C-alpha cells in the first residue's frame, strides 16, 4: 500500500502542477473542480462522462488530502483503480480530451457553426490575387562594422606615419 500511495501522490502532484500552469492558477485540481462546477450544466448536457469525471476528481482530491493531512502512507486509502483513473485523467489533460478541454472544443464548434454564413448568404468572393514571391534582400554591410574597420585602419596609418617621422628626426 505504501508504494501505491507514494506513486499516487507523485502522479497527483504532476496533474496538479499541469493544471496550475494550464489555467494560470495557484490551486490546480481545486481550481479545475471549481471551473467544472461553474459550467456544470453546459458540461453535463454536452460532454459524455462529465458527472463521472467530476465525482472522481473530487474523490481523488479527497484521497490526496487524507494522505497529506490525516492518514499515513501505510493506510489502504488509495486503490489501484484510483491510481489508474488519475493516470488516465492526467493523459487526457495533455490531449485536451479532459472534461473542460472537450467543453471548450464543443463550444468552439458550436460558435463557429453559428457564425459561418450559409452558402446562400455567403458573399461572392473576389478572385485571389497572386503576388510574385519576394526577392531575396541584398545583404548590406554593417555600417558599424565598416566604421570600426576604417577607424582602426586610420589609427594604424597615423601611428605608422608618426613612427616613421620620429625615426627620421633622430637620423
PDB file of C-alpha atoms in Angstrom, residues 21-80:
ATOM      1  CA  UNK A  21       0.287  26.002 -15.448  1.00  0.00           C
ATOM      2  CA  UNK A  22      -2.513  25.470 -17.960  1.00  0.00           C
ATOM      3  CA  UNK A  23      -5.060  27.566 -16.071  1.00  0.00           C
ATOM      4  CA  UNK A  24      -2.661  30.099 -14.503  1.00  0.00           C
ATOM      5  CA  UNK A  25      -3.886  29.141 -11.081  1.00  0.00           C
ATOM      6  CA  UNK A  26      -2.253  28.590  -7.734  1.00  0.00           C
ATOM      7  CA  UNK A  27      -4.722  25.861  -6.772  1.00  0.00           C
ATOM      8  CA  UNK A  28      -4.534  23.248  -9.550  1.00  0.00           C
ATOM      9  CA  UNK A  29      -7.044  20.435  -9.070  1.00  0.00           C
ATOM     10  CA  UNK A  30      -9.256  22.544  -6.786  1.00  0.00           C
ATOM     11  CA  UNK A  31      -9.406  25.243  -9.472  1.00  0.00           C
ATOM     12  CA  UNK A  32     -10.289  22.626 -12.082  1.00  0.00           C
ATOM     13  CA  UNK A  33     -13.160  21.389  -9.896  1.00  0.00           C
ATOM     14  CA  UNK A  34     -14.391  24.987  -9.426  1.00  0.00           C
ATOM     15  CA  UNK A  35     -14.326  25.538 -13.203  1.00  0.00           C
ATOM     16  CA  UNK A  36     -16.303  22.325 -13.709  1.00  0.00           C
ATOM     17  CA  UNK A  37     -18.851  23.496 -11.134  1.00  0.00           C
ATOM     18  CA  UNK A  38     -19.134  26.900 -12.840  1.00  0.00           C
ATOM     19  CA  UNK A  39     -20.004  25.265 -16.168  1.00  0.00           C
ATOM     20  CA  UNK A  40     -21.668  22.150 -14.771  1.00  0.00           C
ATOM     21  CA  UNK A  41     -24.992  22.415 -16.612  1.00  0.00           C
ATOM     22  CA  UNK A  42     -23.392  23.021 -20.027  1.00  0.00           C
ATOM     23  CA  UNK A  43     -20.784  20.330 -19.467  1.00  0.00           C
ATOM     24  CA  UNK A  44     -23.161  17.724 -18.114  1.00  0.00           C
ATOM     25  CA  UNK A  45     -25.575  18.314 -21.003  1.00  0.00           C
ATOM     26  CA  UNK A  46     -22.947  18.205 -23.760  1.00  0.00           C
ATOM     27  CA  UNK A  47     -19.933  16.185 -22.600  1.00  0.00           C
ATOM     28  CA  UNK A  48     -20.227  12.458 -22.067  1.00  0.00           C
ATOM     29  CA  UNK A  49     -18.923  11.375 -18.654  1.00  0.00           C
ATOM     30  CA  UNK A  50     -18.866  14.908 -17.206  1.00  0.00           C
ATOM     31  CA  UNK A  51     -20.566  13.991 -13.916  1.00  0.00           C
ATOM     32  CA  UNK A  52     -18.473  10.837 -13.513  1.00  0.00           C
ATOM     33  CA  UNK A  53     -15.231  12.774 -14.072  1.00  0.00           C
ATOM     34  CA  UNK A  54     -16.388  15.478 -11.665  1.00  0.00           C
ATOM     35  CA  UNK A  55     -17.196  12.927  -8.936  1.00  0.00           C
ATOM     36  CA  UNK A  56     -13.942  11.013  -9.483  1.00  0.00           C
ATOM     37  CA  UNK A  57     -11.882  14.195  -9.414  1.00  0.00           C
ATOM     38  CA  UNK A  58     -13.440  15.223  -6.108  1.00  0.00           C
ATOM     39  CA  UNK A  59     -12.754  11.722  -4.748  1.00  0.00           C
ATOM     40  CA  UNK A  60      -9.132  11.857  -5.934  1.00  0.00           C
ATOM     41  CA  UNK A  61      -8.670  15.244  -4.248  1.00  0.00           C
ATOM     42  CA  UNK A  62     -10.154  13.807  -1.034  1.00  0.00           C
ATOM     43  CA  UNK A  63      -7.666  10.903  -1.118  1.00  0.00           C
ATOM     44  CA  UNK A  64      -4.807  13.353  -1.627  1.00  0.00           C
ATOM     45  CA  UNK A  65      -5.971  15.473   1.312  1.00  0.00           C
ATOM     46  CA  UNK A  66      -6.301  12.380   3.515  1.00  0.00           C
ATOM     47  CA  UNK A  67      -2.769  11.242   2.651  1.00  0.00           C
ATOM     48  CA  UNK A  68      -1.351  14.727   3.088  1.00  0.00           C
ATOM     49  CA  UNK A  69      -3.090  15.625   6.358  1.00  0.00           C
ATOM     50  CA  UNK A  70      -4.932  12.751   8.032  1.00  0.00           C
ATOM     51  CA  UNK A  71      -3.615   9.219   7.475  1.00  0.00           C
ATOM     52  CA  UNK A  72      -0.206   7.653   6.989  1.00  0.00           C
ATOM     53  CA  UNK A  73       1.138   6.364   3.706  1.00  0.00           C
ATOM     54  CA  UNK A  74       0.800   2.837   5.109  1.00  0.00           C
ATOM     55  CA  UNK A  75      -3.018   3.088   5.069  1.00  0.00           C
ATOM     56  CA  UNK A  76      -5.093   1.386   2.409  1.00  0.00           C
ATOM     57  CA  UNK A  77      -6.946   4.561   1.408  1.00  0.00           C
ATOM     58  CA  UNK A  78      -5.852   4.563  -2.228  1.00  0.00           C
ATOM     59  CA  UNK A  79      -6.899   1.737  -4.539  1.00  0.00           C
ATOM     60  CA  UNK A  80      -5.353   0.599  -7.784  1.00  0.00           C
TER      61      UNK A  80
END
